[in-house]
Structure formats: structure tokens, C-alpha cells
PDB file of C-alpha atoms in Angstrom:
ATOM      1  CA  MET A   1       0.413   0.141  -0.280  1.00  0.00           C
ATOM      2  CA  ASP A   2       2.764   2.225   0.568  1.00  0.00           C
ATOM      3  CA  THR A   3       3.800   1.471  -2.537  1.00  0.00           C
ATOM      4  CA  LEU A   4       0.332   3.227  -4.089  1.00  0.00           C
ATOM      5  CA  PHE A   5       1.013   6.606  -2.118  1.00  0.00           C
ATOM      6  CA  ASN A   6       4.538   6.889  -3.316  1.00  0.00           C
ATOM      7  CA  VAL A   7       3.116   6.441  -6.717  1.00  0.00           C
ATOM      8  CA  LEU A   8       0.782   8.538  -6.408  1.00  0.00           C
ATOM      9  CA  HIS A   9       2.197  11.724  -4.759  1.00  0.00           C
ATOM     10  CA  VAL A  10       5.253  11.260  -7.379  1.00  0.00           C
ATOM     11  CA  VAL A  11       2.094  11.019 -10.279  1.00  0.00           C
ATOM     12  CA  SER A  12       0.371  13.148  -8.270  1.00  0.00           C
ATOM     13  CA  ALA A  13       3.091  16.336  -8.220  1.00  0.00           C
ATOM     14  CA  VAL A  14       3.812  15.478 -11.410  1.00  0.00           C
ATOM     15  CA  PHE A  15       0.569  16.115 -12.805  1.00  0.00           C
ATOM     16  CA  ILE A  16      -1.063  18.828 -10.220  1.00  0.00           C
ATOM     17  CA  ILE A  17       2.510  20.659  -8.858  1.00  0.00           C
ATOM     18  CA  GLY A  18       3.283  20.593 -13.059  1.00  0.00           C
ATOM     19  CA  PRO A  19       0.980  22.751 -14.618  1.00  0.00           C
ATOM     20  CA  MET A  20       0.380  25.363 -11.365  1.00  0.00           C
ATOM     21  CA  ALA A  21       4.014  27.307 -11.685  1.00  0.00           C
ATOM     22  CA  ILE A  22       4.122  27.137 -15.476  1.00  0.00           C
ATOM     23  CA  LEU A  23       0.263  28.005 -16.352  1.00  0.00           C
ATOM     24  CA  PRO A  24       1.462  31.594 -14.970  1.00  0.00           C
ATOM     25  CA  MET A  25       4.101  32.131 -17.963  1.00  0.00           C
ATOM     26  CA  THR A  26       2.226  31.145 -19.922  1.00  0.00           C
ATOM     27  CA  ALA A  27      -0.273  33.892 -18.292  1.00  0.00           C
ATOM     28  CA  MET A  28       2.372  35.840 -19.627  1.00  0.00           C
ATOM     29  CA  ARG A  29       3.547  35.276 -22.613  1.00  0.00           C
ATOM     30  CA  ALA A  30      -0.536  35.958 -23.281  1.00  0.00           C
ATOM     31  CA  ALA A  31      -0.316  39.636 -21.293  1.00  0.00           C
ATOM     32  CA  ARG A  32       2.553  39.931 -23.576  1.00  0.00           C
ATOM     33  CA  ALA A  33       0.779  38.971 -27.389  1.00  0.00           C
ATOM     34  CA  GLY A  34      -2.687  41.236 -25.408  1.00  0.00           C
ATOM     35  CA  ASN A  35      -4.429  38.552 -25.325  1.00  0.00           C
ATOM     36  CA  GLY A  36      -6.435  38.799 -21.674  1.00  0.00           C
ATOM     37  CA  THR A  37      -9.194  36.319 -22.828  1.00  0.00           C
ATOM     38  CA  GLN A  38      -6.242  34.039 -22.085  1.00  0.00           C
ATOM     39  CA  VAL A  39      -5.057  35.261 -19.445  1.00  0.00           C
ATOM     40  CA  GLN A  40      -8.402  35.199 -17.308  1.00  0.00           C
ATOM     41  CA  SER A  41      -8.296  31.403 -18.679  1.00  0.00           C
ATOM     42  CA  LEU A  42      -5.166  30.509 -16.795  1.00  0.00           C
ATOM     43  CA  ALA A  43      -5.892  32.549 -13.843  1.00  0.00           C
ATOM     44  CA  ARG A  44      -8.421  30.387 -13.164  1.00  0.00           C
ATOM     45  CA  ALA A  45      -6.995  26.802 -14.419  1.00  0.00           C
ATOM     46  CA  THR A  46      -3.088  28.397 -11.930  1.00  0.00           C
ATOM     47  CA  SER A  47      -5.919  28.879  -9.386  1.00  0.00           C
ATOM     48  CA  ILE A  48      -8.031  25.628  -9.607  1.00  0.00           C
ATOM     49  CA  PHE A  49      -4.115  23.491  -9.478  1.00  0.00           C
ATOM     50  CA  THR A  50      -3.141  25.553  -6.791  1.00  0.00           C
ATOM     51  CA  LEU A  51      -6.357  24.075  -4.243  1.00  0.00           C
ATOM     52  CA  LEU A  52      -5.576  20.487  -5.956  1.00  0.00           C
ATOM     53  CA  SER A  53      -1.600  20.795  -5.237  1.00  0.00           C
ATOM     54  CA  LEU A  54      -3.527  20.133  -1.466  1.00  0.00           C
ATOM     55  CA  ILE A  55      -4.207  16.372  -3.435  1.00  0.00           C
ATOM     56  CA  VAL A  56      -0.043  15.901  -3.215  1.00  0.00           C
ATOM     57  CA  PHE A  57       0.377  17.110   0.247  1.00  0.00           C
ATOM     58  CA  VAL A  58      -2.538  14.854   1.366  1.00  0.00           C
ATOM     59  CA  PHE A  59      -0.122  12.379  -0.666  1.00  0.00           C
ATOM     60  CA  GLY A  60       3.001  13.000   1.509  1.00  0.00           C
ATOM     61  CA  PHE A  61       1.235  12.701   4.629  1.00  0.00           C
ATOM     62  CA  ALA A  62      -0.514   9.469   3.809  1.00  0.00           C
ATOM     63  CA  VAL A  63       3.814   8.159   2.718  1.00  0.00           C
ATOM     64  CA  LEU A  64       4.951   9.562   5.190  1.00  0.00           C
ATOM     65  CA  GLY A  65       2.365   7.970   7.677  1.00  0.00           C
ATOM     66  CA  MET A  66       2.925   4.210   5.991  1.00  0.00           C
ATOM     67  CA  SER A  67       6.637   5.303   6.259  1.00  0.00           C
ATOM     68  CA  ASP A  68       8.775   2.902   7.954  1.00  0.00           C
ATOM     69  CA  PRO A  69      10.049   2.648  11.145  1.00  0.00           C
ATOM     70  CA  LYS A  70      13.853   1.899  10.561  1.00  0.00           C
ATOM     71  CA  ASP A  71      13.913   4.798   7.871  1.00  0.00           C
ATOM     72  CA  HIS A  72      12.976   7.461  11.650  1.00  0.00           C
ATOM     73  CA  PHE A  73      10.459   9.696   9.183  1.00  0.00           C
ATOM     74  CA  SER A  74       8.498  11.321  11.127  1.00  0.00           C
ATOM     75  CA  PHE A  75       6.602  14.550  11.483  1.00  0.00           C
ATOM     76  CA  ALA A  76       8.255  16.119  13.816  1.00  0.00           C
ATOM     77  CA  SER A  77      11.793  15.749  11.395  1.00  0.00           C
ATOM     78  CA  GLY A  78      12.870  19.291   9.595  1.00  0.00           C
ATOM     79  CA  TRP A  79      12.800  18.511   6.591  1.00  0.00           C
ATOM     80  CA  ILE A  80       9.327  17.586   6.168  1.00  0.00           C
ATOM     81  CA  ILE A  81       8.747  20.942   8.176  1.00  0.00           C
ATOM     82  CA  GLY A  82      10.874  23.023   6.385  1.00  0.00           C
ATOM     83  CA  SER A  83       8.768  20.923   3.179  1.00  0.00           C
ATOM     84  CA  ILE A  84       5.607  22.000   5.067  1.00  0.00           C
ATOM     85  CA  VAL A  85       6.194  25.428   5.498  1.00  0.00           C
ATOM     86  CA  LEU A  86       7.907  25.821   1.284  1.00  0.00           C
ATOM     87  CA  TYR A  87       5.227  24.255  -0.363  1.00  0.00           C
ATOM     88  CA  VAL A  88       2.204  26.765   2.763  1.00  0.00           C
ATOM     89  CA  LEU A  89       4.347  29.877   1.091  1.00  0.00           C
ATOM     90  CA  ALA A  90       4.566  28.450  -2.199  1.00  0.00           C
ATOM     91  CA  LEU A  91       0.680  28.362  -2.147  1.00  0.00           C
ATOM     92  CA  GLY A  92       0.028  31.400  -1.061  1.00  0.00           C
ATOM     93  CA  ILE A  93       1.398  33.251  -2.882  1.00  0.00           C
ATOM     94  CA  ASN A  94       0.109  31.473  -6.504  1.00  0.00           C
ATOM     95  CA  LEU A  95      -3.335  31.977  -4.640  1.00  0.00           C
ATOM     96  CA  PHE A  96      -3.273  35.673  -3.715  1.00  0.00           C
ATOM     97  CA  VAL A  97       0.091  37.126  -5.295  1.00  0.00           C
ATOM     98  CA  THR A  98      -0.224  35.519  -8.736  1.00  0.00           C
ATOM     99  CA  VAL A  99      -3.887  34.415  -9.509  1.00  0.00           C
ATOM    100  CA  PRO A 100      -5.116  38.124  -8.110  1.00  0.00           C
ATOM    101  CA  ALA A 101      -1.838  39.968 -10.270  1.00  0.00           C
ATOM    102  CA  MET A 102      -3.254  38.035 -13.376  1.00  0.00           C
ATOM    103  CA  LYS A 103      -6.619  38.427 -13.072  1.00  0.00           C
ATOM    104  CA  ARG A 104      -6.401  42.765 -12.816  1.00  0.00           C
ATOM    105  CA  VAL A 105      -3.686  41.997 -16.058  1.00  0.00           C
ATOM    106  CA  ALA A 106      -6.612  40.458 -17.818  1.00  0.00           C
ATOM    107  CA  ALA A 107      -8.721  43.009 -16.849  1.00  0.00           C
ATOM    108  CA  GLY A 108      -6.329  45.647 -18.498  1.00  0.00           C
ATOM    109  CA  VAL A 109      -5.450  43.862 -21.162  1.00  0.00           C
ATOM    110  CA  THR A 110      -9.536  43.774 -21.374  1.00  0.00           C
ATOM    111  CA  GLU A 111      -9.551  47.147 -21.459  1.00  0.00           C
ATOM    112  CA  ALA A 112      -6.620  48.340 -23.279  1.00  0.00           C
ATOM    113  CA  ARG A 113      -7.865  47.212 -26.460  1.00  0.00           C
ATOM    114  CA  GLY A 114      -8.905  50.143 -28.833  1.00  0.00           C
ATOM    115  CA  SER A 115     -11.999  50.674 -30.373  1.00  0.00           C
ATOM    116  CA  ASP A 116     -11.233  48.693 -33.392  1.00  0.00           C
ATOM    117  CA  GLY A 117     -10.053  45.871 -31.499  1.00  0.00           C
ATOM    118  CA  ALA A 118      -5.884  46.354 -32.096  1.00  0.00           C
ATOM    119  CA  VAL A 119      -4.050  45.234 -29.234  1.00  0.00           C
ATOM    120  CA  ALA A 120      -1.056  46.595 -27.161  1.00  0.00           C
ATOM    121  CA  SER A 121       1.998  44.617 -27.297  1.00  0.00           C
ATOM    122  CA  GLY A 122       4.733  44.479 -24.629  1.00  0.00           C
ATOM    123  CA  ARG A 123       3.960  44.145 -20.993  1.00  0.00           C
ATOM    124  CA  PRO A 124       1.343  45.765 -19.235  1.00  0.00           C
ATOM    125  CA  ALA A 125       0.867  47.246 -15.606  1.00  0.00           C
ATOM    126  CA  GLY A 126       0.736  44.440 -13.057  1.00  0.00           C
ATOM    127  CA  TYR A 127       3.381  42.061 -15.278  1.00  0.00           C
ATOM    128  CA  GLY A 128       5.963  41.983 -12.697  1.00  0.00           C
ATOM    129  CA  ALA A 129       3.867  40.914  -9.994  1.00  0.00           C
ATOM    130  CA  ILE A 130       2.852  37.335 -12.189  1.00  0.00           C
ATOM    131  CA  ALA A 131       6.343  37.308 -12.843  1.00  0.00           C
ATOM    132  CA  GLY A 132       7.363  37.722  -9.207  1.00  0.00           C
ATOM    133  CA  GLY A 133       5.091  35.778  -7.452  1.00  0.00           C
ATOM    134  CA  SER A 134       5.574  32.648 -10.332  1.00  0.00           C
ATOM    135  CA  GLY A 135       8.953  32.524  -9.585  1.00  0.00           C
ATOM    136  CA  LEU A 136       9.588  32.528  -5.969  1.00  0.00           C
ATOM    137  CA  ALA A 137       7.322  29.863  -6.505  1.00  0.00           C
ATOM    138  CA  SER A 138       8.812  27.843  -8.330  1.00  0.00           C
ATOM    139  CA  LEU A 139      11.313  28.480  -6.743  1.00  0.00           C
ATOM    140  CA  LEU A 140      10.265  27.370  -3.403  1.00  0.00           C
ATOM    141  CA  LEU A 141       8.214  24.697  -5.623  1.00  0.00           C
ATOM    142  CA  VAL A 142      11.678  23.384  -6.720  1.00  0.00           C
ATOM    143  CA  ALA A 143      13.153  24.044  -2.868  1.00  0.00           C
ATOM    144  CA  VAL A 144      10.201  20.949  -1.754  1.00  0.00           C
ATOM    145  CA  VAL A 145      11.592  18.688  -4.256  1.00  0.00           C
ATOM    146  CA  VAL A 146      15.441  18.946  -3.216  1.00  0.00           C
ATOM    147  CA  LEU A 147      14.031  18.583  -0.005  1.00  0.00           C
ATOM    148  CA  MET A 148      12.127  15.370  -0.794  1.00  0.00           C
ATOM    149  CA  VAL A 149      14.963  13.641  -2.379  1.00  0.00           C
ATOM    150  CA  TRP A 150      17.992  14.308  -0.357  1.00  0.00           C
ATOM    151  CA  LYS A 151      16.634  14.240   3.355  1.00  0.00           C
ATOM    152  CA  PRO A 152      18.573  15.607   4.983  1.00  0.00           C
TER     153      PRO A 152
END
């Protein structure tokens, strides 16, 4: 059973956390192209994947609960606590910085379209918040992966 939960934890991390980290980068490209509708859709998808990432979190607790006692893994292990803190920070940054910034950029890009449908190119206001928030969240998630593999 522990192997099943290990597989579920890793597979869900790849297919849920991956898009959670990558979609804001796609939104930045759409924002530069002036496609507010796509940025809005990507904001919604990023929010959904960020919330779905809690599944990975739950599977991680299941894996830890089923770990072999001789491995001496516990909820008090430093690398476990560090991973939890870093993940929660990444989750919060995505939900409270990146996604709202994506929604603001989507609204701004949509409003910036001229009456003739012309699209303003370049970086719209709020673009930096998407870049900074998603970049920081991605770095935190990479740190979680390092802790999960290294187990210091």
C-alpha cells in the first residue's frame, strides 16, 4: 500500500504541481500578446491547479504515515517541516499574489484594446507581479523537491 501512495504522491506532484508552476508563465506570454481572455482563463486554471495541489500534500502525509519505522521519518523531521512551510508559502503566493495579478492584467489588457480591436504590445501593468510571484513560488517548489530527494 505504501508503494501505491508513493506513486500517487509523485504522479500527482508532476501532473498537478507542474501546471501550477508553468501556467503563469504562459499567462505572461498571453499578456504580452494582448490576449486578456487567455490570461483570465489561465488565472482560473492556475487557481484550480493550486488548490488541487493540496491532493499532493495529503498523499505526502499518507506516505509519511506509512513509512517504515526504521527510516526514522516523522512529522517532526526538519526536512518535513521545511517542506511543509515552503509548500504553504508557495500555495499562498500563488493564491494571493500571482492569481490576483493575472486577473488584474487580464482586465487591464482587455480594457486596453482599442475600439478597432488593436492590441497593445509589451508588458502591461501588473506583469511584474505575475513574474515575481510565479518565479518565487516555483523556486519554493524546487526547494521542496530538493528536500524530498535529499532528506537531510
